[in-house]
Coordinates of C-alpha atoms in Angstrom, one line a residue:
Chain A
X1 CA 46.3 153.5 121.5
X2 CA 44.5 151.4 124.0
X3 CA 43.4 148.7 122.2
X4 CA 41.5 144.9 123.1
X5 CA 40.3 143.0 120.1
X6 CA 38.1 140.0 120.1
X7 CA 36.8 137.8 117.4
X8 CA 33.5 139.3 116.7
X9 CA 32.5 135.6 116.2
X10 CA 29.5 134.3 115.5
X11 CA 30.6 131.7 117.6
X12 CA 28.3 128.2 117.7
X13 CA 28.0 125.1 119.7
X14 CA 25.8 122.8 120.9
X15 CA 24.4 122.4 124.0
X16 CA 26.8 120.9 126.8
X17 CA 29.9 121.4 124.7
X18 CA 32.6 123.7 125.9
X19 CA 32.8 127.4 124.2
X20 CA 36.0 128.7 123.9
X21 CA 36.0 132.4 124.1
X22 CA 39.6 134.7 123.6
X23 CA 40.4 138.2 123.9
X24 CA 43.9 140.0 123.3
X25 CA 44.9 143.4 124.4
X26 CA 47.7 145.7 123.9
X27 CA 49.1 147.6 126.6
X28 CA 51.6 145.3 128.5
X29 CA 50.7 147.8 131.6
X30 CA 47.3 146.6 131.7
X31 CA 46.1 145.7 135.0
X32 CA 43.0 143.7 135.5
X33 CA 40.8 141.8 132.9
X34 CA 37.1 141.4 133.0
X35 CA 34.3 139.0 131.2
X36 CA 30.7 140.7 130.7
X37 CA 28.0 139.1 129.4
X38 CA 25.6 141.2 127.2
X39 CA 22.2 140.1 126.2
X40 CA 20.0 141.8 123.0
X41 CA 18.8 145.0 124.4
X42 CA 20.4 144.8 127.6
X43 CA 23.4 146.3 129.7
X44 CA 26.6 144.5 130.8
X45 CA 27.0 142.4 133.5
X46 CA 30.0 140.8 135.1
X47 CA 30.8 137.2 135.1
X48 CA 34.1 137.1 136.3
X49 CA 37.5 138.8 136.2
X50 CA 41.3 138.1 136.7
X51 CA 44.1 139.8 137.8
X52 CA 47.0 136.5 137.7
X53 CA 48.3 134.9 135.3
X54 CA 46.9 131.1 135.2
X55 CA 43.3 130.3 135.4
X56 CA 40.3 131.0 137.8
X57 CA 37.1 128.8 137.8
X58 CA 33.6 130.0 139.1
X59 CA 31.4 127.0 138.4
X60 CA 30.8 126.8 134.6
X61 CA 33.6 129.2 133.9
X62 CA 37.3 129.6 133.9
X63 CA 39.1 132.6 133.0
X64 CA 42.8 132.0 131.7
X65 CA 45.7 134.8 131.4
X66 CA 48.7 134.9 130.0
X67 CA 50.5 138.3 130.6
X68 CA 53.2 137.4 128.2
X69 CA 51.4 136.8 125.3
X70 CA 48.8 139.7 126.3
X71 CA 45.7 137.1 126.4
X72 CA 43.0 136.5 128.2
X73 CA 40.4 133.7 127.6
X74 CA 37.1 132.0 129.1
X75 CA 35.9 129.1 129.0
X76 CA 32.0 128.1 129.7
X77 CA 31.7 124.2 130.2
X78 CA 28.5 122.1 129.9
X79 CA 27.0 125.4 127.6
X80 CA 23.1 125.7 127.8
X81 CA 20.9 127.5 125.6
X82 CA 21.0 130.4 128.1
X83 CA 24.4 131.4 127.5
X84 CA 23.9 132.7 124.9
X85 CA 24.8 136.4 124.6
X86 CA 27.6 139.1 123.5
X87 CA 30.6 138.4 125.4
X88 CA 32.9 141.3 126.3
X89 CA 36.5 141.2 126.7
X90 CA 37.5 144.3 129.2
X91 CA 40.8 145.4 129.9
X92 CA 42.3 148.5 133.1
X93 CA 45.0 150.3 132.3
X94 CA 45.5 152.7 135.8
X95 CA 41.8 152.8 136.6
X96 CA 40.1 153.3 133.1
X97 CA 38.5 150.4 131.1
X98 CA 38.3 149.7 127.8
X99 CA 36.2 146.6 126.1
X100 CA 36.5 144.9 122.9
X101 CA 33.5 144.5 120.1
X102 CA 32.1 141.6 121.7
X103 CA 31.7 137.9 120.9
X104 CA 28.4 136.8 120.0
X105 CA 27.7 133.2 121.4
X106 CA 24.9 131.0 119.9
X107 CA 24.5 127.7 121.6
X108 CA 22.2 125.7 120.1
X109 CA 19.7 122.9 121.8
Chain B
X1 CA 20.4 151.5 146.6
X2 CA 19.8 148.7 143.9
X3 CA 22.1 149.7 141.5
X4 CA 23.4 152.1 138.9
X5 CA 20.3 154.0 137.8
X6 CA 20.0 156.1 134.5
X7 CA 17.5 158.4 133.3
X8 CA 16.0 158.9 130.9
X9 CA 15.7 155.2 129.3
X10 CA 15.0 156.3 125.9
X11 CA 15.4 159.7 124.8
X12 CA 14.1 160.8 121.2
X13 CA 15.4 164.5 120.1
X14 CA 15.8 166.3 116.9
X15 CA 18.9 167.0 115.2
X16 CA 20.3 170.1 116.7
X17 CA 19.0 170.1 119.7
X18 CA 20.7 169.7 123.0
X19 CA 20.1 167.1 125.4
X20 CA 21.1 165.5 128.9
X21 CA 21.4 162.1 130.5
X22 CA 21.8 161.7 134.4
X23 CA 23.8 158.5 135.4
X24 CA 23.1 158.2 139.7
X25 CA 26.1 155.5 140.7
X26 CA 25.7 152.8 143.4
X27 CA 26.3 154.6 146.5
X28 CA 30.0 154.4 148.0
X29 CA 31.2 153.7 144.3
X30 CA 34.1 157.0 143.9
X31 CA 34.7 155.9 140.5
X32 CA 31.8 156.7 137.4
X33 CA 32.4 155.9 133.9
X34 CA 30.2 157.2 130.6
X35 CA 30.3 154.6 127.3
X36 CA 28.7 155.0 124.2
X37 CA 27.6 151.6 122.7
X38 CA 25.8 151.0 119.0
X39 CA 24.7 147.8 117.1
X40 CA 26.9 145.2 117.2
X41 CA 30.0 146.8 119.0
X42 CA 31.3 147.3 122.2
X43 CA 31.1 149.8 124.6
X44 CA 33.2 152.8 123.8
X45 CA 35.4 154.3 126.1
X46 CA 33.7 158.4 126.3
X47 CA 35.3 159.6 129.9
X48 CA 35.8 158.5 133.5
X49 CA 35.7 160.4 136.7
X50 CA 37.0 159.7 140.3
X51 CA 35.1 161.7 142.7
X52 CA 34.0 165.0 141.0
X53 CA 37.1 165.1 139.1
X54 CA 36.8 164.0 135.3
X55 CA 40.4 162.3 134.9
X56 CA 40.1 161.1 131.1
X57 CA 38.0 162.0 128.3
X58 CA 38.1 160.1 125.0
X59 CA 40.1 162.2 122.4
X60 CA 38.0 160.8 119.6
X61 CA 34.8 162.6 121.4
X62 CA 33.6 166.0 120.4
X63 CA 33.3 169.2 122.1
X64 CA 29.7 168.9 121.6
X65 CA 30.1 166.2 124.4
X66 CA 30.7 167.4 127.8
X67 CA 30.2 165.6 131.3
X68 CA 29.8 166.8 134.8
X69 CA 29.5 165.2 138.4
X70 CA 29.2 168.0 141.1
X71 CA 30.3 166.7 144.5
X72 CA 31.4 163.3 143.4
X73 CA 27.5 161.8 143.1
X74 CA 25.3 161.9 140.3
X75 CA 26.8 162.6 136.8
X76 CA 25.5 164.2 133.9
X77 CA 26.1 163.7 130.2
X78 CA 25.2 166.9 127.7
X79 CA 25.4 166.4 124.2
X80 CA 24.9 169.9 122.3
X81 CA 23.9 170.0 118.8
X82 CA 22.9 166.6 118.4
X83 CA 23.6 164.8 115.5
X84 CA 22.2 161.4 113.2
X85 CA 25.3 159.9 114.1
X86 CA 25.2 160.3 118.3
X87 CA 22.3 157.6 118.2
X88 CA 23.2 155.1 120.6
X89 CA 23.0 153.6 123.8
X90 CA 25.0 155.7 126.8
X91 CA 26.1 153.2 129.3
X92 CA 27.0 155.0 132.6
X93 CA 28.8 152.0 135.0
X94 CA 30.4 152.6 138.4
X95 CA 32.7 150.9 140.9
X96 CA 34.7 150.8 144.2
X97 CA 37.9 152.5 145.1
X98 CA 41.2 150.7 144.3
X99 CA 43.0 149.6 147.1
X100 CA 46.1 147.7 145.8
X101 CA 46.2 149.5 142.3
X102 CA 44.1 147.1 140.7
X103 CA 40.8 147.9 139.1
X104 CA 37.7 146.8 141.0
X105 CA 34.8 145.3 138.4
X106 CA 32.3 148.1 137.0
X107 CA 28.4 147.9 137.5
X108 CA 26.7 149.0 134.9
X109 CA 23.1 150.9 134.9
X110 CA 20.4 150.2 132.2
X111 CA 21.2 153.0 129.4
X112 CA 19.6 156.0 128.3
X113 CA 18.7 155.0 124.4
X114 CA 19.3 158.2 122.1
X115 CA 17.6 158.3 119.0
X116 CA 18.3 161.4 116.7
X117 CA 16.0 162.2 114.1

């Protein structure tokens, strides 16, 4: 079974402090690892993904994975009211994708 | 082409009846993937299709479920017999080929919003 779990949160902070957001999946084969953002009523869209273990930044984020320990993270620094959202954990296994529930984010002004 | 289009955007049926989504992928994109998403979850995993050929289905999805994409373009989503429980929001997402056997990130289109009543 295919499976990626994610704290389904809710998750708070205030404005300009880092949110800390993890994800763990659990097919060692899995290939590439994706963060959507999902707002009320909308559809998914892509903020970033990874395919190394070790981190990747793109500006206010970083993505960090750890292959080892079957984790994958992100990171949103300097958070503003506008990030707030249902944050998706995705995860390939041989060209299919599977997300976890979602962590809603509230950051508060 | 703007995107991954979806019609309709909200569909209200009654219980029993059949109906039909269409999910039109960004052009070039081979690969075309159907989700089922309710309140509070995540995206569920219903089937996936390279080209026209549908390579995985979800085992946990019915046989009341069925989804089609003639000559590797548009796809179509039937669900026969509809029940309470299919409300939802179908998510149909797309994306490039994979050139170094890594997955390439999926677009998603707006939804088609199914109501059963």
């Amino acid at each position: 079974q295919k499976e990626v779990e994610q704290n389904s949160g809710p998750l708070s902070v205030p404005e300009g402090a880092i949110a800390s957001l993890n994800c763990t999946y659990s097919d060692r084969g899995s290939q590439s690892f994706f963060w959507y953002r999902q707002y009320s009523g909308k559809s998914p869209e892509l903020i970033m993904f990874i395919y190394s273990n070790g981190d990747k930044e793109d500006g206010r984020f970083t993505a960090q994975l750890n292959k080892a320990s079957q984790y994958v993270s992100l990171l949103i620094r300097d958070s503003q009211p506008s990030d707030s959202a249902t944050y998706l954990c995705a995860v390939s296994w041989n060209n299919d994708m599977r997300f976890g529930a979602g962590t809603r984010l509230t950051v508060k002004p | 082409d703007t995107g991954v289009s979806q019609n309709p955007r909200h569909k209200i049926t009654k219980r029993g009846q059949n109906v039909t989504f269409r999910c039109d992928p960004i052009s070039e994109h081979n690969r075309l993937y159907w989700y089922r998403q309710t309140l509070g979850q995540g995206p569920e995993f219903l089937t996936y299709f390279q080209n026209e050929a549908q390579l995985e289905k979800s085992r946990l999805l019915s046989d009341r479920f069925s989804a089609e994409r003639p000559k590797g373009s548009f796809s179509t989503l039937e669900i026969q017999r509809t029940e309470q429980g299919d409300s939802a929001m179908y998510l149909c997402a797309s994306s490039l080929p994979d050139q170094t056997y890594m997955n390439t990130e999926a677009f998603f289109g707006q939804g088609t919003r199914l109501t059963v009543v």
